Short mmCIF file of C-alpha atoms and ligand atoms in Angstrom, two decimals:
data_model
loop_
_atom_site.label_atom_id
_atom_site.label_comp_id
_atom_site.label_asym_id
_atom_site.label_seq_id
_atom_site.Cartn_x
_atom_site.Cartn_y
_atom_site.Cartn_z
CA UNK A 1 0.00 0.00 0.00
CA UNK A 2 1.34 3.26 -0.58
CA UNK A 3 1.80 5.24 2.69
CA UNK A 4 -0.63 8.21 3.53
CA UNK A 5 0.62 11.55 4.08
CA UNK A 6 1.34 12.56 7.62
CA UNK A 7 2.21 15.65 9.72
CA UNK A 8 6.06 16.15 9.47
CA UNK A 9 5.80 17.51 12.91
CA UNK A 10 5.05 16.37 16.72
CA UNK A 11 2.85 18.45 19.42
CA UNK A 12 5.24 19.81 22.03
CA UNK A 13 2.23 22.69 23.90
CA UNK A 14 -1.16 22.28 23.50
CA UNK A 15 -3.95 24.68 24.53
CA UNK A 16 -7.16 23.83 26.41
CA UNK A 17 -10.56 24.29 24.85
CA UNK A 18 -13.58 25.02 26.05
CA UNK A 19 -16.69 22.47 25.16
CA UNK A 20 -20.42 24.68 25.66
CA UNK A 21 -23.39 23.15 25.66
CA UNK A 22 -26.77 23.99 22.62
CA UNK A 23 -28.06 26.37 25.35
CA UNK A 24 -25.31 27.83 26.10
CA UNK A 25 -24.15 28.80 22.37
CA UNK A 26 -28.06 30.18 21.63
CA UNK A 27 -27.66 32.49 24.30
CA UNK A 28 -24.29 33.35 23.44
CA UNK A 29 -24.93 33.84 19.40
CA UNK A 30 -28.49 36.07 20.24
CA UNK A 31 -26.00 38.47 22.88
CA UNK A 32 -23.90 38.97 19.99
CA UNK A 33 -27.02 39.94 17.37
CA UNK A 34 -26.12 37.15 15.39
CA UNK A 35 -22.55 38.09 13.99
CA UNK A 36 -20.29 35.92 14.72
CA UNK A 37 -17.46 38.30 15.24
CA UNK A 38 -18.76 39.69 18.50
CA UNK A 39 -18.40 36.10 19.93
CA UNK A 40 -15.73 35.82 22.96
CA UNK A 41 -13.21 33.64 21.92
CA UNK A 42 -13.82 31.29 24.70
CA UNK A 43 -17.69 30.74 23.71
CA UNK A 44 -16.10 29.23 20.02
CA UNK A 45 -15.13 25.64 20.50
CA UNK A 46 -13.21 25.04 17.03
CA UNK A 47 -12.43 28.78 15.33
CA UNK A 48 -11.79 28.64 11.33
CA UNK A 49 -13.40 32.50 10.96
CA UNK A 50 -9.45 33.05 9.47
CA UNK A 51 -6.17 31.22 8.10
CA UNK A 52 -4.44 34.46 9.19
CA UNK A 53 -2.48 35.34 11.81
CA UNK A 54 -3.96 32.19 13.71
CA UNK A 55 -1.16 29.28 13.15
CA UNK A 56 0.79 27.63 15.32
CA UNK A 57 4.69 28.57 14.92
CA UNK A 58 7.49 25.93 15.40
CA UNK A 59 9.97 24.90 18.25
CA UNK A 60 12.59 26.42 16.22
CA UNK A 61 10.27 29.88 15.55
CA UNK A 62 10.00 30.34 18.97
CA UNK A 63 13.69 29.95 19.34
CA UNK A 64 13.75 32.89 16.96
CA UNK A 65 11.55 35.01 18.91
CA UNK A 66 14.50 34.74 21.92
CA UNK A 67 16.69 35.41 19.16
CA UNK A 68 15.15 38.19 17.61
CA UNK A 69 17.40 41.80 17.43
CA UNK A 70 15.58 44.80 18.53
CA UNK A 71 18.03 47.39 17.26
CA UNK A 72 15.97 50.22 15.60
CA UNK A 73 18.33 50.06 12.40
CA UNK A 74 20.17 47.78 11.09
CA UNK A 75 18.43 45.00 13.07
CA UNK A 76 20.41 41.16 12.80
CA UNK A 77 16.61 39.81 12.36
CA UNK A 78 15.81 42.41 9.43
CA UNK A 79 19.09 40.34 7.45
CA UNK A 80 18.19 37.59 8.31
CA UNK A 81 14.74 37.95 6.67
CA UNK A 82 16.39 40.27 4.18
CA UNK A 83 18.32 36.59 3.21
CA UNK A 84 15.40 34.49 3.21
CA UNK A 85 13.57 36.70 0.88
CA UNK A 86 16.80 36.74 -1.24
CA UNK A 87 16.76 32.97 -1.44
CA UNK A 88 12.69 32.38 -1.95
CA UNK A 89 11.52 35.48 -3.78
CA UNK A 90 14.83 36.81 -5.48
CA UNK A 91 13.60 40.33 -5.20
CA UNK A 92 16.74 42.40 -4.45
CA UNK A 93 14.52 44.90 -2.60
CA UNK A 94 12.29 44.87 0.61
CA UNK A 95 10.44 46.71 3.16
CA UNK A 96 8.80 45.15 6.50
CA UNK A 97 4.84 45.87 7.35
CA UNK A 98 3.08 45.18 10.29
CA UNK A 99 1.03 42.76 8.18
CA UNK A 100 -0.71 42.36 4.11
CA UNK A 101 -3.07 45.41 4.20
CA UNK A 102 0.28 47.69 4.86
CA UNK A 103 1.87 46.69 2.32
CA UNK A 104 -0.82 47.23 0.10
CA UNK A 105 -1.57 51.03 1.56
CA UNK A 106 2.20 51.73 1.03
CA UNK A 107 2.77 50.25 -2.31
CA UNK A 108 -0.44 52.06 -3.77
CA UNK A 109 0.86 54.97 -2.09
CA UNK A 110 3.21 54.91 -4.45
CA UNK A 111 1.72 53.49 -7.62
CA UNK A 112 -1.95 53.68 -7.68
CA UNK A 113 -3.89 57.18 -8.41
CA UNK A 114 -6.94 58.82 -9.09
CA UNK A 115 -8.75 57.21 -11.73
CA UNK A 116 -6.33 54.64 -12.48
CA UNK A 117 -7.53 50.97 -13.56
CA UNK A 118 -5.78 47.70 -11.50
CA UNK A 119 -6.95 44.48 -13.46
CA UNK A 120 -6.45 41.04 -11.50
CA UNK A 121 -7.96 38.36 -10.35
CA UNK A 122 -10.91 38.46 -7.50
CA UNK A 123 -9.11 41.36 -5.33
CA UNK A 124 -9.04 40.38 -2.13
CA UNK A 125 -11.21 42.47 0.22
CA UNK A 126 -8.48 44.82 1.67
CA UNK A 127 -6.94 45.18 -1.73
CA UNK A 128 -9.95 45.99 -3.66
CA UNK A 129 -10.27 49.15 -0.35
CA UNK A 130 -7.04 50.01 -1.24
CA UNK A 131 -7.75 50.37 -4.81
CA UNK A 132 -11.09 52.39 -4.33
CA UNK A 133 -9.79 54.73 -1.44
CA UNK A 134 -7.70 55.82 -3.73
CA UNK A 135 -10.42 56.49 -6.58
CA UNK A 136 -9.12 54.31 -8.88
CA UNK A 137 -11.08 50.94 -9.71
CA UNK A 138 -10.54 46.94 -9.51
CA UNK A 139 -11.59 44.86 -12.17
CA UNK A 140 -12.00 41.17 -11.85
CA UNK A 141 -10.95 38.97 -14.79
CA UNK A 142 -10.76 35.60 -13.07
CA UNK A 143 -11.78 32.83 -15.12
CA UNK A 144 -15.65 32.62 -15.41
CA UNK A 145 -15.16 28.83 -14.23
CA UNK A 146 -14.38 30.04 -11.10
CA UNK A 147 -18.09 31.08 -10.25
CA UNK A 148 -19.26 27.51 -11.03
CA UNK A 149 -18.91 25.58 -7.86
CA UNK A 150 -19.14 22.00 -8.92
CA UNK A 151 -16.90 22.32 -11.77
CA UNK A 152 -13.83 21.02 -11.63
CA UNK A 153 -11.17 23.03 -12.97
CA UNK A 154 -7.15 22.75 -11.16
CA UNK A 155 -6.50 26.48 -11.61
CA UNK A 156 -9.59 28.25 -10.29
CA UNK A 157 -7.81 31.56 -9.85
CA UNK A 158 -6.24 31.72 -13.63
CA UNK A 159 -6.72 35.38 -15.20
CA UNK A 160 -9.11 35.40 -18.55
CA UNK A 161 -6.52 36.15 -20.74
CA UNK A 162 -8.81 37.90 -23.16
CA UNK A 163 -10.87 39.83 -20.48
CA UNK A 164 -6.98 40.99 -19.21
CA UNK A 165 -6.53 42.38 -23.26
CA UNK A 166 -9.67 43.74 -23.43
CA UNK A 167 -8.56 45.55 -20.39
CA UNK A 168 -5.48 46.95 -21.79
CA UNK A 169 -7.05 47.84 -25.11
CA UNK A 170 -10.14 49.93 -23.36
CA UNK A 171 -7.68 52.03 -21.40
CA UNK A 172 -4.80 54.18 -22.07
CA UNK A 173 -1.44 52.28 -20.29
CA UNK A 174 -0.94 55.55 -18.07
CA UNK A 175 -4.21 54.91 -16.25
CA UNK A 176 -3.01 51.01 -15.39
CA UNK A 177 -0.24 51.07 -13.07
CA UNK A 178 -0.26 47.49 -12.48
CA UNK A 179 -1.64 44.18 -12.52
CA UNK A 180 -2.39 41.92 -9.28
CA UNK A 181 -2.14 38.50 -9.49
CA UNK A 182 -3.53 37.05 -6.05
CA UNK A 183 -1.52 33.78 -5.36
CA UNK A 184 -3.71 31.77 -4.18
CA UNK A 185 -6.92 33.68 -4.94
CA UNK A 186 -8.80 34.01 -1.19
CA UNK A 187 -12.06 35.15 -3.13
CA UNK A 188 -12.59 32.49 -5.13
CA UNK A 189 -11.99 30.38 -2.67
CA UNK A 190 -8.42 29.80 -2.22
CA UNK A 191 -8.08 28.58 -5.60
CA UNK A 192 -4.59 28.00 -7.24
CA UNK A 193 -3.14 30.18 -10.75
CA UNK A 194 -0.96 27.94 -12.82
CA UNK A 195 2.36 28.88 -13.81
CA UNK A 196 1.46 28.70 -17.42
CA UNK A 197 -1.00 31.27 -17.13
CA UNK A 198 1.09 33.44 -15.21
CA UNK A 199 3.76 33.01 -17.47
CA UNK A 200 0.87 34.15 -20.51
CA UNK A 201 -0.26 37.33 -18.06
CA UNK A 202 3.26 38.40 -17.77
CA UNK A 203 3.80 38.24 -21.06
CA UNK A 204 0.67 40.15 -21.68
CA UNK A 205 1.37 42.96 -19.79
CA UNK A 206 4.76 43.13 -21.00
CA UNK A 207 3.43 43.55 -24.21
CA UNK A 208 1.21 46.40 -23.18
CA UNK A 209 3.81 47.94 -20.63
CA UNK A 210 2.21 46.76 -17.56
CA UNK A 211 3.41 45.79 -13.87
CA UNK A 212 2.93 42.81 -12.03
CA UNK A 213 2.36 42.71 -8.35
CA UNK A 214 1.64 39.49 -6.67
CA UNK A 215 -1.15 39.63 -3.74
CA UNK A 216 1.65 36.66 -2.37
CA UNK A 217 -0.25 35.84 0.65
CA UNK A 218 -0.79 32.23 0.42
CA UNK A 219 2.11 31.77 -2.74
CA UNK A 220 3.96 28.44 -0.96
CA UNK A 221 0.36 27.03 -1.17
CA UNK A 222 -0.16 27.88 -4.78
CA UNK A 223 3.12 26.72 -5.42
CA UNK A 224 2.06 23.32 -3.79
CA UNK A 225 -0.91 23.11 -6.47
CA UNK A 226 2.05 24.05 -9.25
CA UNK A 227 3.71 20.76 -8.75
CA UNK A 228 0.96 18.37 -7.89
CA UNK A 229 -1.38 19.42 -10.85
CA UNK A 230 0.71 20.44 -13.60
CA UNK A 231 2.88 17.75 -14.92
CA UNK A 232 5.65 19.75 -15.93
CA UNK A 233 6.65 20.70 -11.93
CA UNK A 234 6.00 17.50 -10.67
CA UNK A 235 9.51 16.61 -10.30
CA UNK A 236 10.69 20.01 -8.97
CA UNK A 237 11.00 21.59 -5.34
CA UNK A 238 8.73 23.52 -3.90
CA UNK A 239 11.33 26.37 -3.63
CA UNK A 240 12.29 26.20 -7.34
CA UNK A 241 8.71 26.71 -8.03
CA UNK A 242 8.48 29.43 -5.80
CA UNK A 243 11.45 31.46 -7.23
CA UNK A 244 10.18 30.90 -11.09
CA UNK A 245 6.33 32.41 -9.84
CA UNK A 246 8.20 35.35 -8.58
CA UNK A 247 10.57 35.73 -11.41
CA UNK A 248 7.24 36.35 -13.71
CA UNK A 249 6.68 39.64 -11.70
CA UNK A 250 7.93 43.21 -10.57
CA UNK A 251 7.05 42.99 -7.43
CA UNK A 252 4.60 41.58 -4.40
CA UNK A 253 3.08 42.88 -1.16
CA UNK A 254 2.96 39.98 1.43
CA UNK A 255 0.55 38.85 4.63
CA UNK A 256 3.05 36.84 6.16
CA UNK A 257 0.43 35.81 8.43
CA UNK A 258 -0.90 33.20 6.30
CA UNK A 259 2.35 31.13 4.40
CA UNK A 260 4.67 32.97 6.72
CA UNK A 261 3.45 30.82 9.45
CA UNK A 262 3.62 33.86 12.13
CA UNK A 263 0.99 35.74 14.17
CA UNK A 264 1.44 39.02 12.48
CA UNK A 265 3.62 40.82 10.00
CA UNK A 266 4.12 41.86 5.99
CA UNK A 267 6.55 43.08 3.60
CA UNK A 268 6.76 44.76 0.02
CA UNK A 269 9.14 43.32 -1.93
CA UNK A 270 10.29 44.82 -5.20
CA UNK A 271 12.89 44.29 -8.07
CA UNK A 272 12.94 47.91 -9.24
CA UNK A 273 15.33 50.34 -6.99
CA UNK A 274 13.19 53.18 -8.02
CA UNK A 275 10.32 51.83 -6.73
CA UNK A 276 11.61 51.11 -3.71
CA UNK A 277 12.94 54.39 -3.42
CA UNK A 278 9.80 56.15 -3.42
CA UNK A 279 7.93 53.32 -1.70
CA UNK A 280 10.67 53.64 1.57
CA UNK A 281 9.02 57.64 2.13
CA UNK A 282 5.41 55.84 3.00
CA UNK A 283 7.35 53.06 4.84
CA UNK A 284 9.22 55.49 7.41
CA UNK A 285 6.21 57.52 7.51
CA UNK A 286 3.04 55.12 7.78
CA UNK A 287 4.95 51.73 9.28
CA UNK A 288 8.41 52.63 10.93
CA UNK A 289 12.01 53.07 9.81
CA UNK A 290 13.31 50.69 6.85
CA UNK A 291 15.18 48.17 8.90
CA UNK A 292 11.81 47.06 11.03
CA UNK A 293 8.75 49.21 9.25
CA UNK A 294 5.75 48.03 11.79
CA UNK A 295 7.89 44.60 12.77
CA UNK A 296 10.01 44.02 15.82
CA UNK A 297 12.90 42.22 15.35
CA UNK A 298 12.40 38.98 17.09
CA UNK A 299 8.92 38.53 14.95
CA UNK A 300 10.77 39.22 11.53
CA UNK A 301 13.35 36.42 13.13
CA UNK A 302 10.36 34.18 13.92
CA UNK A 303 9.05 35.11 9.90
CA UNK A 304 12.01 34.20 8.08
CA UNK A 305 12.39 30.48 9.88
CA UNK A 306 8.39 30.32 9.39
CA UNK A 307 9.15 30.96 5.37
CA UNK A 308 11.57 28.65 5.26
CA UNK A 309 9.08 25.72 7.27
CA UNK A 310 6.29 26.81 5.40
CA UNK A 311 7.75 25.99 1.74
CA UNK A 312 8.85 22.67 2.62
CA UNK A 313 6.37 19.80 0.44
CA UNK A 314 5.85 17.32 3.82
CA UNK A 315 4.67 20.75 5.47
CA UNK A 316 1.98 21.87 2.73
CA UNK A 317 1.82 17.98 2.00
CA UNK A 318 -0.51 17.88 5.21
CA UNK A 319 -1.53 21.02 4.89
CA UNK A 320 -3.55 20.86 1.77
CA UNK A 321 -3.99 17.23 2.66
CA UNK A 322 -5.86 18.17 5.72
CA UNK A 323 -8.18 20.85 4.29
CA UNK A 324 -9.01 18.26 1.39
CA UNK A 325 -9.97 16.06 4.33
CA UNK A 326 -12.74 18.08 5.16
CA UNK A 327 -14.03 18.82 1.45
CA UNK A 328 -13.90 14.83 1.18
CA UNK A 329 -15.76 14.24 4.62
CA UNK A 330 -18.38 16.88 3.64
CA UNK A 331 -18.82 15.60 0.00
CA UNK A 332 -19.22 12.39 1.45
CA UNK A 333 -22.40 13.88 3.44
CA UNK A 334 -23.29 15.08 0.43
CA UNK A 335 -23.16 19.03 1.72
CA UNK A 336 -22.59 21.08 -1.01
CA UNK A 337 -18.91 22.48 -1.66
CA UNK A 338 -16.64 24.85 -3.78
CA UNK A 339 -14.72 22.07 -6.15
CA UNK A 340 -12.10 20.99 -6.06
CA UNK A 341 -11.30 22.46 -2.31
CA UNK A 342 -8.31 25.29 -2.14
CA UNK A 343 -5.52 25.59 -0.19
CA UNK A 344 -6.67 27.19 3.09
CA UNK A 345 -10.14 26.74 3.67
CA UNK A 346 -13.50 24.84 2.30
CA UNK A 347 -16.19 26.86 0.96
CA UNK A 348 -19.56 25.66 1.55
CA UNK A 349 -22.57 26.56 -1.09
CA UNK A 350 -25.27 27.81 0.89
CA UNK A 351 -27.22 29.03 -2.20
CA UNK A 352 -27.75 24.79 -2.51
CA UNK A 353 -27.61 23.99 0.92
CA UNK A 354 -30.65 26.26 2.09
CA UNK A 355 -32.16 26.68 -1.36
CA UNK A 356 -35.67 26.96 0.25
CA UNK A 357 -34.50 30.18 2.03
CA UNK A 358 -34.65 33.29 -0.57
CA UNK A 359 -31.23 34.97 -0.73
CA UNK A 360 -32.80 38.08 1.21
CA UNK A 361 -32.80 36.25 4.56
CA UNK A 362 -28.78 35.75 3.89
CA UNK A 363 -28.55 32.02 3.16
CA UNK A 364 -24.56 32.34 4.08
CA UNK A 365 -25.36 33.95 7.35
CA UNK A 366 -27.92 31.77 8.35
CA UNK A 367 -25.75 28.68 7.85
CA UNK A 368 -22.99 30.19 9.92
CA UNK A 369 -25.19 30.81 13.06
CA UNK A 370 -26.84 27.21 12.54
CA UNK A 371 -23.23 25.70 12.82
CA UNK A 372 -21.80 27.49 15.53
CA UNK A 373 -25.27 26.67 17.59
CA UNK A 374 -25.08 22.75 16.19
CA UNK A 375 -21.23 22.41 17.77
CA UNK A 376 -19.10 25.55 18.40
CA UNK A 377 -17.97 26.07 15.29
CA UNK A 378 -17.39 29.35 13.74
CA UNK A 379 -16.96 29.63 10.40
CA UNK A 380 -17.25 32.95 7.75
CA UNK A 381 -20.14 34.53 6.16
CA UNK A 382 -18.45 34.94 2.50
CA UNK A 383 -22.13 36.32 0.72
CA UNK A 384 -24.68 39.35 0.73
CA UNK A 385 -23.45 40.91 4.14
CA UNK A 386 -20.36 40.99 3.02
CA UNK A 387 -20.78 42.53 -0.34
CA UNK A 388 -22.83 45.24 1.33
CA UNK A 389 -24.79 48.11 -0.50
CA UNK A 390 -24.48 49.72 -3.68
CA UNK A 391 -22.84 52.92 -2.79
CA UNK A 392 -24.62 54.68 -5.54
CA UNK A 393 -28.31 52.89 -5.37
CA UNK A 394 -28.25 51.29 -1.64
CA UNK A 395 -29.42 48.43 -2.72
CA UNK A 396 -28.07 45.26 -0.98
CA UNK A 397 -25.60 43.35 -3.59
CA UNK A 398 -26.27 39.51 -3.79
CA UNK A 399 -23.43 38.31 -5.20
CA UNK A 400 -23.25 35.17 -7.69
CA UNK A 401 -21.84 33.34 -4.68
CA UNK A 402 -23.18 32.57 -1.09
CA UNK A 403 -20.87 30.99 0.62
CA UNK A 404 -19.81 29.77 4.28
CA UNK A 405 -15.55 30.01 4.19
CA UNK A 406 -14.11 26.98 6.62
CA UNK A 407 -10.58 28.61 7.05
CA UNK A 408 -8.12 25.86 8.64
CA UNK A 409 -5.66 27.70 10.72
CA UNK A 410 -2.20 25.73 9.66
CA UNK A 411 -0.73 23.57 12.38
CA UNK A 412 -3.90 24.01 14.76
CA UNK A 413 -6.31 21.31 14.42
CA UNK A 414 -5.98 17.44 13.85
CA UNK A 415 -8.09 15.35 11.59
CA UNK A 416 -10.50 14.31 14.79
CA UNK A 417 -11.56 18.54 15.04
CA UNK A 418 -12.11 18.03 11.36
CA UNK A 419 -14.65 15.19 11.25
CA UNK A 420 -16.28 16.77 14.16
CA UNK A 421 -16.91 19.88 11.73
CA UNK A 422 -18.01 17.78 8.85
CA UNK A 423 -20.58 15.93 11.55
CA UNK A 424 -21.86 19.05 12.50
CA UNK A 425 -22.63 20.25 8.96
CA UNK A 426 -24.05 16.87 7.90
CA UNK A 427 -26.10 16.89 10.87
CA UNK A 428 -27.68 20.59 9.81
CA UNK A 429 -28.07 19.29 6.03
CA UNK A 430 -29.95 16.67 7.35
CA UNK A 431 -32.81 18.65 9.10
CA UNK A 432 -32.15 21.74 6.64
CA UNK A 433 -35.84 21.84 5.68
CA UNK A 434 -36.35 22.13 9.46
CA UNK A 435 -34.93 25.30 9.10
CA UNK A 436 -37.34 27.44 7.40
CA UNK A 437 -35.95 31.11 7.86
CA UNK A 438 -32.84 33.22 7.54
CA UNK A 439 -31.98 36.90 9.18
CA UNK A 440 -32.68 40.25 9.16
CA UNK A 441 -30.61 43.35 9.11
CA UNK A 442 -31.65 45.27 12.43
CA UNK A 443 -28.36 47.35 12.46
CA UNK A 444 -25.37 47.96 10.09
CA UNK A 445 -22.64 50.64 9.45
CA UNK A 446 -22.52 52.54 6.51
CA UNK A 447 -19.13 50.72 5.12
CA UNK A 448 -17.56 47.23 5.75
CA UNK A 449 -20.88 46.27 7.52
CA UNK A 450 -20.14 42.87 7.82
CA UNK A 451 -18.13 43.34 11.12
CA UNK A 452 -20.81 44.99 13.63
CA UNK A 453 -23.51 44.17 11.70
CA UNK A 454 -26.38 43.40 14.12
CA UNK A 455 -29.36 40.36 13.06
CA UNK A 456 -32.76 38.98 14.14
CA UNK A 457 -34.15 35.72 13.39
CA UNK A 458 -37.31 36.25 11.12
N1 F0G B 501 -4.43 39.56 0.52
C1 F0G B 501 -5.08 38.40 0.70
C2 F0G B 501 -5.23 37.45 -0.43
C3 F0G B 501 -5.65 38.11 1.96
O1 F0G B 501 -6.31 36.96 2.13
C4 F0G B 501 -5.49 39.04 3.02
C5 F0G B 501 -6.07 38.78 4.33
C6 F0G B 501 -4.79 40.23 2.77
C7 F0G B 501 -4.27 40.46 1.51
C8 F0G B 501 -4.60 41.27 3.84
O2 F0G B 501 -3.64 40.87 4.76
O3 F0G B 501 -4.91 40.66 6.92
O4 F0G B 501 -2.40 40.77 6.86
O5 F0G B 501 -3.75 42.77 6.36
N2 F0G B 501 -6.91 37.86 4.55
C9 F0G B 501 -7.47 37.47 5.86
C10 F0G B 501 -8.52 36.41 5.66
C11 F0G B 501 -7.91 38.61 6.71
O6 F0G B 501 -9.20 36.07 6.66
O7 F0G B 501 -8.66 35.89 4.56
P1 F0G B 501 -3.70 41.30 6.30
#
């Protein structure tokens, strides 16, 4: 028999949790109106609201945090990361951030202005802000297979190479500073790009004069999908694959609290000097001086061992292996999924799963509060509360998706916390029809509602 994956890794500290009881969790979810992010921590029994920032670092990590150099320039533990980035990006430029969304805010600082057009696939959420604070707008060309949720297709988060050229060719290149490519793409549900079709995007905006900046947040897990679903890489290191996705590109800001296996943190890193140069005045001014911008040194010490952990195969082996577990389990209930699953969380379909409840009682939602009351569980509302109002009309946005986002936080959970989820769900599928009605808005902020928002049960 050939021998199952495994963790490449034995528990050394574990943390207690806390088991509530039905009661319990009902009061618990109606105190917090419903939203799951005004639960207390200790009322959630198994916590995949985020991937990010929630991991569990190494032995050796921790070393690194003892290690770490707090010098305000010059820091041991910024070259030291400075190295690692040499080694897995090749970018001969970089600037720390306290974590993704700083990068972003300093980088557009720099590139991105009024009016301005940034092409890429499914923006992630703080991205896409980025983009439209500064008056300029997103536009999504991810494949249109990525909306269909039971088709297979390995490379959910490719760009449409024609909607990218049609791009190009409706705007002048002066208003399109650059293109993102989100590595994996969070939005569409964690879904890999392929290095062919980054290869044909960065070719494409060559030809039209265009930047590349990877959204590199979860890029050791895309790099995973490189070699195990396109032939061509299947013989080659994780690393190498790594280092050729990079080389496609000018530049990438970076959540290092995803791949980077740490609590917190981000960097910009750049090929062009120029760049750089004018990206270092935002550094110093919004995050801190160039040698720690927002990071202290023992956490970019405890960042560049977690790079190095977190782009080793056994590692994202049973990583992706474990979050595959779940899409298997829950298939195998027959609860309806995003397919094939991504690389950092399972995406349920609750347009199928309640489709007796209309899409104005916030199908998403409703599934989210039903699973946290059925066994602790919190998972994300990834549907109409998030996408919020029109800001011209008002009108609530349903977008073509409604789903319930599973994040696995890496290192966190074993495989028995897994099939405990997947019971839970298949024990709400089973009595779904039981559940006759969703939520309605009582209370909500004018932008980015999705945190505070406050529900009733109708
Ligand atoms: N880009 C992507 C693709 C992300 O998924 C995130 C964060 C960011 C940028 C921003 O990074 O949080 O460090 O400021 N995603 C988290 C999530 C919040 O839950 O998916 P950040």
């Amino acid at each position: 028999m050939e021998l199952p994956y495994t963790e490449p890794y034995k528990i050394k500290v574990v943390e207690s949790l806390r088991k509530s009881t039905r009661e319990e969790r009902e009061k618990w979810i109606k105190e917090a109106n419903f939203n799951l992010f005004k639960l207390k921590s200790h009322q959630v029994f198994i916590d995949l609201l985020t991937d990010s920032g929630t991991s569990a670092m190494s032995d050796l990590q921790w070393a690194e945090i003892m290690k770490g150099d707090e010098s305000y320039a010059g820091s041991k533990s910024y070259y030291k990361l400075y190295e690692v980035i040499q080694e897995l990006l090749d970018m001969p430029y970089f600037l720390p951030t306290h974590q993704g969304r700083a990068a972003e805010n300093v980088l557009f600082s720099t590139m991105i202005k009024d009016g301005d057009i940034v092409p890429g696939n499914s923006h992630f959420d703080t991205t896409k802000g980025h983009i439209e604070f500064r008056k300029a707008t997103a536009i999504d060309c991810t494949i249109d297979e990525a909306f269909e949720t039971s088709k297979y297709h390995p490379f959910k988060g490719n760009i449409d190479l024609n909607k990218l050229e049609k791009v190009f060719k409706s705007y002048p290149k002066e208003k399109i500073p650059l293109c993102i490519i989100t590595i994996t793409c969070n939005t569409s549900g964690g879904q890999p790009v392929s290095m062919k079709n980054i290869k044909e995007v960065s070719a494409l905006c060559k030809k039209y004069g265009i930047k590349i900046i990877f959204d590199a947040a979860r890029f050791a897990e895309n790099a995973y999908f490189i070699k195990t679903r396109e032939p061509e890489y299947k013989n080659s290191k994780i690393k190498d694959i790594v280092k050729e996705m990079f080389s496609y590109g000018d530049g990438a800001t970076m959540s290092s609290k995803k791949d980077g296996l740490v609590n917190i943190g981000g960097f910009i890193a750049l090929k062009d000097k120029e760049l750089y140069d004018k990206a270092s005045v935002y550094n110093i001014m919004f995050e801190g001086y160039l040698t720690y911008g927002g990071m202290a040194g023992r956490d970019m010490a405890a960042l560049a061992q977690g790079l190095m952990e977190g782009t080793e195969f056994d590692y994202l082996e049973s990583r992706i292996g474990q979050v595959k577990y779940l899409g298997d389990k829950l298939k195998e209930y027959n609860v309806p999924i995003q397919e094939p699953t991504g690389g950092h969380a399972v995406f349920v379909d609750a347009k199928k799963f309640f489709n007796h409840i209309p899409k104005e009682q916030f199908q998403a939602q409703t599934l989210a509060i039903e699973l946290y009351k059925e066994g602790g569980v919190r998972g994300v509302e990834i549907g109409a509360i998030l996408a919020d109002r029109d800001p011209a009309t008002r009108e609530n946005r349903y977008p073509q998706l409604e789903l319930l986002r599973l994040a696995i936080p890496r290192r966190v959970y074993t495989n028995n916390h897994i099939k405990y989820i997947a019971v839970c769900l298949a024990n709400i599928f089973n009595k779904r029809q039981e559940i006759k009605t969703g939520y309605k808005i009582i209370n909500e902020a004018p932008i980015m509602r999705h945190f505070t928002v406050e529900l009733d049960k109708i």
